[in-house]
XYZ file of C-alpha atoms in Angstrom:
440
model
C 25.931 -81.624 49.869
C 28.301 -84.483 49.195
C 30.041 -85.163 45.904
C 27.709 -88.076 45.255
C 24.640 -85.848 45.634
C 26.091 -83.163 43.385
C 27.079 -85.696 40.738
C 23.453 -86.741 40.280
C 21.985 -83.211 40.352
C 21.200 -80.599 37.719
C 23.159 -77.639 39.091
C 23.026 -73.870 38.786
C 25.496 -71.448 40.368
C 23.792 -68.158 41.254
C 26.212 -65.231 41.420
C 29.523 -64.625 39.656
C 31.610 -62.944 42.317
C 34.787 -64.391 43.763
C 32.928 -67.241 45.468
C 30.829 -68.015 42.382
C 33.922 -68.353 40.199
C 35.560 -70.538 42.854
C 32.469 -72.752 42.939
C 32.507 -73.156 39.161
C 36.176 -74.136 39.146
C 35.587 -76.634 41.955
C 32.704 -78.243 40.054
C 34.653 -78.341 36.787
C 37.617 -80.031 38.495
C 35.382 -82.802 39.828
C 32.775 -83.081 37.066
C 34.495 -81.890 33.868
C 31.701 -83.086 31.585
C 28.759 -81.980 33.712
C 26.546 -79.170 32.345
C 26.277 -76.268 34.795
C 24.113 -73.160 34.535
C 25.267 -69.764 35.781
C 22.711 -67.187 36.919
C 23.970 -63.607 37.150
C 23.164 -60.025 36.256
C 25.633 -59.975 33.402
C 27.887 -62.283 31.413
C 31.622 -61.514 31.648
C 32.787 -63.813 28.864
C 35.039 -65.980 31.051
C 32.832 -68.977 31.727
C 34.117 -72.535 31.167
C 33.044 -74.432 28.060
C 29.696 -76.152 28.426
C 28.347 -73.586 30.893
C 24.928 -72.111 30.208
C 24.232 -68.495 31.191
C 20.934 -67.078 32.461
C 20.158 -63.615 33.743
C 18.178 -63.273 36.965
C 15.283 -62.017 34.852
C 15.303 -65.369 33.013
C 15.205 -67.435 36.200
C 11.410 -67.650 36.728
C 11.044 -69.398 33.360
C 13.705 -72.002 34.181
C 13.012 -72.973 37.794
C 12.196 -76.554 36.827
C 15.558 -76.921 35.062
C 17.449 -77.401 38.341
C 17.689 -79.794 41.259
C 20.253 -77.690 43.134
C 21.040 -73.981 43.094
C 24.309 -72.957 44.753
C 23.736 -69.397 45.892
C 26.470 -66.800 46.397
C 26.436 -64.905 49.722
C 25.311 -61.641 48.144
C 22.038 -63.226 46.973
C 19.558 -62.746 49.801
C 17.994 -65.886 51.202
C 14.751 -63.896 51.338
C 14.468 -62.946 47.662
C 11.144 -64.001 46.080
C 13.063 -66.045 43.516
C 14.642 -68.106 46.299
C 11.208 -68.814 47.751
C 9.927 -69.818 44.302
C 12.833 -72.231 43.849
C 12.217 -73.811 47.257
C 8.491 -74.106 46.568
C 9.346 -75.967 43.359
C 11.444 -78.468 45.308
C 14.815 -77.057 44.281
C 17.488 -77.436 46.924
C 19.241 -74.158 47.803
C 22.760 -74.434 49.162
C 26.032 -72.506 49.253
C 29.745 -72.959 48.691
C 30.154 -72.682 52.470
C 27.845 -75.636 53.057
C 29.491 -77.652 50.283
C 32.937 -77.026 51.764
C 31.790 -78.129 55.218
C 30.008 -81.206 53.825
C 33.213 -82.395 52.165
C 35.647 -81.086 54.786
C 36.267 -84.319 56.720
C 37.301 -86.177 53.551
C 39.053 -83.333 51.713
C 40.919 -81.866 54.681
C 41.380 -84.929 56.906
C 39.357 -83.385 59.694
C 41.393 -80.267 60.499
C 39.814 -78.242 63.330
C 37.333 -75.651 62.050
C 37.097 -72.275 63.809
C 34.245 -70.100 62.483
C 34.107 -66.436 63.515
C 31.220 -64.014 63.050
C 30.024 -60.757 64.590
C 28.878 -57.380 63.348
C 32.273 -55.818 64.085
C 35.748 -57.273 64.500
C 35.373 -60.612 62.744
C 38.073 -60.024 60.111
C 40.621 -58.781 62.628
C 39.868 -61.601 65.072
C 40.024 -64.266 62.357
C 43.302 -62.919 61.004
C 44.720 -62.645 64.523
C 43.883 -66.272 65.345
C 45.469 -67.326 62.051
C 48.577 -65.278 62.861
C 48.913 -66.749 66.359
C 48.546 -70.334 65.174
C 50.949 -69.817 62.288
C 53.504 -68.127 64.554
C 53.282 -71.122 66.892
C 54.215 -73.396 63.994
C 50.776 -74.804 63.255
C 49.613 -75.615 59.739
C 46.659 -73.253 59.354
C 44.451 -71.880 56.566
C 42.403 -68.647 56.639
C 39.366 -68.114 54.427
C 35.709 -67.296 54.009
C 34.354 -63.764 54.093
C 37.860 -62.400 54.662
C 38.538 -62.817 50.942
C 39.703 -66.369 50.171
C 36.817 -68.674 49.162
C 36.663 -71.781 51.324
C 36.848 -74.036 48.287
C 40.244 -72.492 47.434
C 41.831 -73.396 50.774
C 44.678 -75.886 50.778
C 43.774 -79.349 52.099
C 45.532 -81.032 54.988
C 45.831 -78.137 57.447
C 45.610 -78.676 61.193
C 43.319 -75.666 61.605
C 40.884 -73.802 59.355
C 40.038 -70.290 60.543
C 36.875 -69.183 58.759
C 35.333 -65.730 58.813
C 31.590 -65.907 58.133
C 29.213 -63.048 57.401
C 25.531 -63.148 58.290
C 24.902 -63.991 54.627
C 26.868 -67.210 55.174
C 25.625 -68.134 58.646
C 21.923 -67.716 57.777
C 21.595 -71.117 56.074
C 24.639 -72.889 57.499
C 23.906 -76.594 57.947
C 27.165 -77.841 59.467
C 28.651 -77.303 62.910
C 32.180 -75.916 63.122
C 34.352 -77.277 65.904
C 34.538 -73.809 67.461
C 31.899 -71.143 66.742
C 32.553 -67.527 67.743
C 30.054 -64.653 68.013
C 31.841 -61.391 68.839
C 28.925 -58.955 69.054
C 25.588 -57.938 67.549
C 24.621 -54.506 66.246
C 21.989 -53.469 63.662
C 23.235 -54.142 60.114
C 22.427 -55.514 56.642
C 18.703 -54.725 56.708
C 18.491 -54.880 52.884
C 19.593 -58.537 52.809
C 17.765 -59.798 55.916
C 14.651 -57.615 55.746
C 14.730 -56.450 59.364
C 17.116 -56.360 62.287
C 15.479 -59.218 64.193
C 16.054 -61.514 61.226
C 19.652 -60.308 60.999
C 20.238 -61.163 64.665
C 18.598 -64.571 64.218
C 20.682 -65.378 61.149
C 23.878 -64.192 62.803
C 23.455 -66.162 66.030
C 22.543 -69.304 64.088
C 26.288 -70.019 63.971
C 26.426 -70.610 67.738
C 23.321 -72.803 67.971
C 24.859 -76.116 66.895
C 24.990 -78.275 70.048
C 28.233 -80.030 69.083
C 30.254 -76.819 68.704
C 32.348 -75.213 71.402
C 30.988 -71.669 71.481
C 32.914 -68.472 72.286
C 30.740 -65.514 73.353
C 31.286 -61.920 74.470
C 29.883 -61.297 77.957
C 30.181 -57.536 77.454
C 27.794 -57.503 74.484
C 24.249 -56.800 75.652
C 22.454 -58.236 72.619
C 24.464 -61.450 72.746
C 23.548 -61.949 76.398
C 19.902 -61.203 75.625
C 19.476 -63.301 72.482
C 21.785 -66.283 72.916
C 20.415 -68.747 75.452
C 22.945 -71.511 75.794
C 24.744 -73.129 78.709
C 26.387 -76.145 77.039
C 30.022 -75.863 75.856
C 30.073 -72.055 76.213
C 33.310 -70.128 76.733
C 32.752 -66.474 77.640
C 35.267 -63.656 77.397
C 35.107 -60.102 78.778
C 34.100 -61.421 82.180
C 36.250 -61.434 85.368
C 36.526 -65.211 85.680
C 37.669 -65.613 82.055
C 39.860 -63.622 79.670
C 39.240 -59.905 80.185
C 40.881 -56.491 80.236
C 41.965 -55.422 83.714
C 43.728 -52.071 83.898
C 46.984 -52.377 81.949
C 46.754 -56.163 81.734
C 45.047 -58.947 79.864
C 44.024 -61.423 82.535
C 42.316 -64.779 82.853
C 40.647 -64.754 86.220
C 43.433 -63.314 88.390
C 46.265 -64.612 86.204
C 48.098 -61.942 84.209
C 48.563 -63.106 80.616
C 50.239 -60.015 79.179
C 50.651 -56.256 79.145
C 48.073 -54.661 76.845
C 50.368 -51.884 75.656
C 52.543 -54.562 74.021
C 49.701 -55.467 71.626
C 50.177 -53.178 68.612
C 46.582 -52.551 67.509
C 45.005 -49.359 68.908
C 41.702 -49.114 70.739
C 39.752 -51.016 73.340
C 37.772 -52.811 70.635
C 40.977 -54.372 69.309
C 41.982 -55.425 72.818
C 38.590 -57.162 73.047
C 39.311 -58.863 69.726
C 42.520 -60.090 71.368
C 40.450 -61.463 74.272
C 38.294 -63.375 71.794
C 41.309 -64.724 69.900
C 43.009 -65.948 73.061
C 39.765 -67.514 74.281
C 39.767 -69.565 71.074
C 43.374 -70.541 71.780
C 42.365 -71.503 75.320
C 39.615 -73.770 73.968
C 42.273 -75.374 71.765
C 44.356 -76.077 74.862
C 47.250 -73.811 73.870
C 49.535 -71.969 76.277
C 48.026 -68.491 76.662
C 51.263 -66.662 77.387
C 52.849 -68.152 74.273
C 49.766 -67.111 72.289
C 49.943 -63.567 73.668
C 53.609 -63.379 72.704
C 52.674 -64.447 69.166
C 49.906 -61.821 69.044
C 52.421 -59.042 69.718
C 53.767 -59.354 66.159
C 50.325 -58.919 64.545
C 49.962 -55.534 62.870
C 46.394 -55.603 61.641
C 44.692 -55.542 58.254
C 44.261 -53.048 55.453
C 41.347 -50.626 55.787
C 41.160 -51.134 59.585
C 42.592 -48.094 61.385
C 45.360 -48.304 58.802
C 47.894 -45.539 59.296
C 49.115 -44.318 55.897
C 52.657 -43.088 55.208
C 52.782 -39.420 56.163
C 54.074 -37.223 53.351
C 52.556 -33.882 54.341
C 51.272 -31.973 57.359
C 48.457 -34.440 58.103
C 48.289 -38.079 59.159
C 45.714 -39.996 57.095
C 44.049 -43.060 58.618
C 42.035 -45.484 56.504
C 39.228 -47.160 58.458
C 36.975 -47.913 55.501
C 35.941 -51.244 57.077
C 33.918 -49.348 59.706
C 30.485 -49.780 58.159
C 28.473 -49.328 61.373
C 28.122 -46.376 63.772
C 29.459 -48.561 66.582
C 32.654 -49.326 64.655
C 33.258 -45.640 63.932
C 32.672 -44.744 67.583
C 35.258 -47.381 68.540
C 37.725 -45.895 66.043
C 37.270 -42.426 67.553
C 37.802 -43.853 71.039
C 41.002 -45.532 69.841
C 42.332 -42.213 68.526
C 41.113 -40.021 71.396
C 43.441 -37.143 72.221
C 44.261 -36.319 68.601
C 42.858 -33.474 66.519
C 40.636 -35.478 64.202
C 38.772 -34.554 61.057
C 36.303 -37.383 60.490
C 35.055 -38.248 57.004
C 31.871 -40.324 57.236
C 28.802 -41.363 55.286
C 27.759 -44.116 52.918
C 24.851 -46.361 52.003
C 21.732 -45.783 54.077
C 20.657 -48.910 55.933
C 18.551 -46.989 58.444
C 21.421 -46.869 60.909
C 20.826 -45.181 64.250
C 23.457 -42.459 64.645
C 22.381 -41.335 68.123
C 25.207 -42.984 70.061
C 27.832 -42.045 67.473
C 26.712 -38.411 67.687
C 27.025 -38.576 71.479
C 30.530 -40.026 71.133
C 31.500 -37.224 68.746
C 30.104 -34.654 71.188
C 31.966 -36.218 74.120
C 35.301 -36.788 72.386
C 35.305 -33.663 70.241
C 36.391 -33.333 66.629
C 38.292 -30.796 64.636
C 35.555 -31.265 62.017
C 33.019 -33.757 60.709
C 32.721 -33.990 56.936
C 29.811 -36.065 55.631
C 28.920 -37.388 52.183
C 26.780 -39.947 50.339
C 23.354 -41.288 51.342
C 23.730 -41.096 55.111
C 25.666 -37.839 55.074
C 22.785 -35.499 55.820
C 21.240 -37.746 58.485
C 24.532 -38.089 60.323
C 25.262 -34.371 60.024
C 21.793 -33.494 61.351
C 22.183 -35.865 64.311
C 25.588 -34.452 65.244
C 24.357 -30.866 64.926
C 21.511 -31.674 67.334
C 23.797 -33.443 69.792
C 26.725 -31.049 69.512
C 25.754 -27.575 68.232
C 29.365 -26.393 68.522
C 30.842 -29.244 66.458
C 32.012 -28.033 63.030
C 30.013 -30.022 60.465
C 30.457 -29.766 56.706
C 28.552 -31.577 53.958
C 30.031 -32.531 50.583
C 29.092 -34.741 47.650
C 31.760 -37.419 47.571
C 35.043 -38.735 48.924
C 37.253 -36.593 46.697
C 35.524 -33.427 47.883
C 35.720 -34.644 51.479
C 39.486 -35.224 51.339
C 40.042 -31.862 49.640
C 38.061 -30.056 52.336
C 39.713 -32.077 55.117
C 43.146 -30.864 54.005
C 41.893 -27.281 54.216
C 40.316 -27.461 57.678
C 42.692 -29.824 59.513
C 45.564 -28.184 61.429
C 49.148 -29.292 60.931
C 49.762 -32.517 62.821
C 46.076 -33.418 62.844
C 44.486 -36.689 61.743
C 42.228 -37.127 58.729
C 40.200 -40.254 59.438
C 37.983 -42.082 56.969
C 35.592 -44.095 59.153
C 32.287 -44.012 57.291
C 29.832 -45.584 59.792
C 28.007 -46.968 56.740
C 28.516 -49.446 53.883
C 30.128 -48.377 50.632
C 27.689 -49.626 48.011
C 26.129 -46.254 47.156
C 29.446 -45.057 45.737
C 31.854 -47.984 45.519
C 32.009 -51.686 44.732
C 32.972 -52.521 48.322
C 34.758 -51.088 51.351
C 38.134 -52.103 49.894
C 37.575 -49.987 46.791
C 36.481 -47.079 48.984
C 39.592 -47.451 51.136
C 41.844 -47.713 48.088
C 40.343 -44.502 46.694
C 40.940 -42.749 50.013
C 44.579 -43.879 49.996
C 44.979 -42.647 46.421
C 43.538 -39.246 47.345
C 45.678 -39.065 50.477
C 48.887 -39.733 48.555
C 48.157 -37.323 45.710
C 47.779 -34.130 47.711
């Protein structure tokens, strides 16, 4: 929605997380005298003057009070209340859509690069940002990675935007470059079923005006995305791909993979995606690879903690899917690993993860939280000789891991599930793990 449309509308902001607060500040800066309603579970006492507060329970009685509701990403598009608002003629939008609608004027048309995927989107987005910044470009990084789009500085040459499925589901504006890294089952509570999740995720790469970057090695992407116009594949021999010790484009060697500091094949594939984006931008690939060599990753993503005792702790709290945890184990193959896993149950299929654990071997698997028993049962079926222990929570898991892990071994938190059954988010879970690791 444009500023002119918002100026005439009766507005509610639904959700008071980081993006909701950013949205309120953006509206207040442009319409200081405009009444705005906030809809949230609770009131935190920090709302601007002139802001009305409603709980979600109040919403059904006030549907006709609004022309526009700006929904935070955590509010499912498929909630009954959203349907009721739409049926009443209320326009549902998001801060993401508002940023895109005003981008050309506010940011003078800087190139937009939107990245999504079940796994790897934060690392890939941050890597692209790092490469562009290292090459001297004026670049901003935001979206799901933690900085609301409306807080980004205007006037950049490039805007690298990480988008979750919650943000792509109702996206109405085409980015210049749209990237889909992979598709795996996730977020069933928000989307209702996996088919809807896949549909909402791939919506990002369905705008005909976007250049689209796709992963040829991802089976679901190949199956579900039918597009031939302006497509740039990676992980295929005639494009950027991993070939033995090299990163190559066709038969041209771009760089030596061992010089890229992030561990694991999955991170090398993230590098392929990032350099494919750079290729679409017309940048020199060898210069981009050189820039990538100084990228050292993000917190909570195979993050090696300072070693102060007999064990090396690794924080991979971001791994909220079985596929991500399997990739982490592959990246650390050859070490004596005690894996701590388990979290919110989203009906994940642990079959392939259990097979990976059986094939790679573990010093021990320690499970906790909602998925703990299901994962433990699956591993015990797949690998009867694998030591499996069940505990109640992360503190108990770390305590037990210290006891059962040999000197020099790795204690890896890679939950294969979301955090919301025990923590606010994966960052809080990772921070708690780091606290426990440092206090032993």
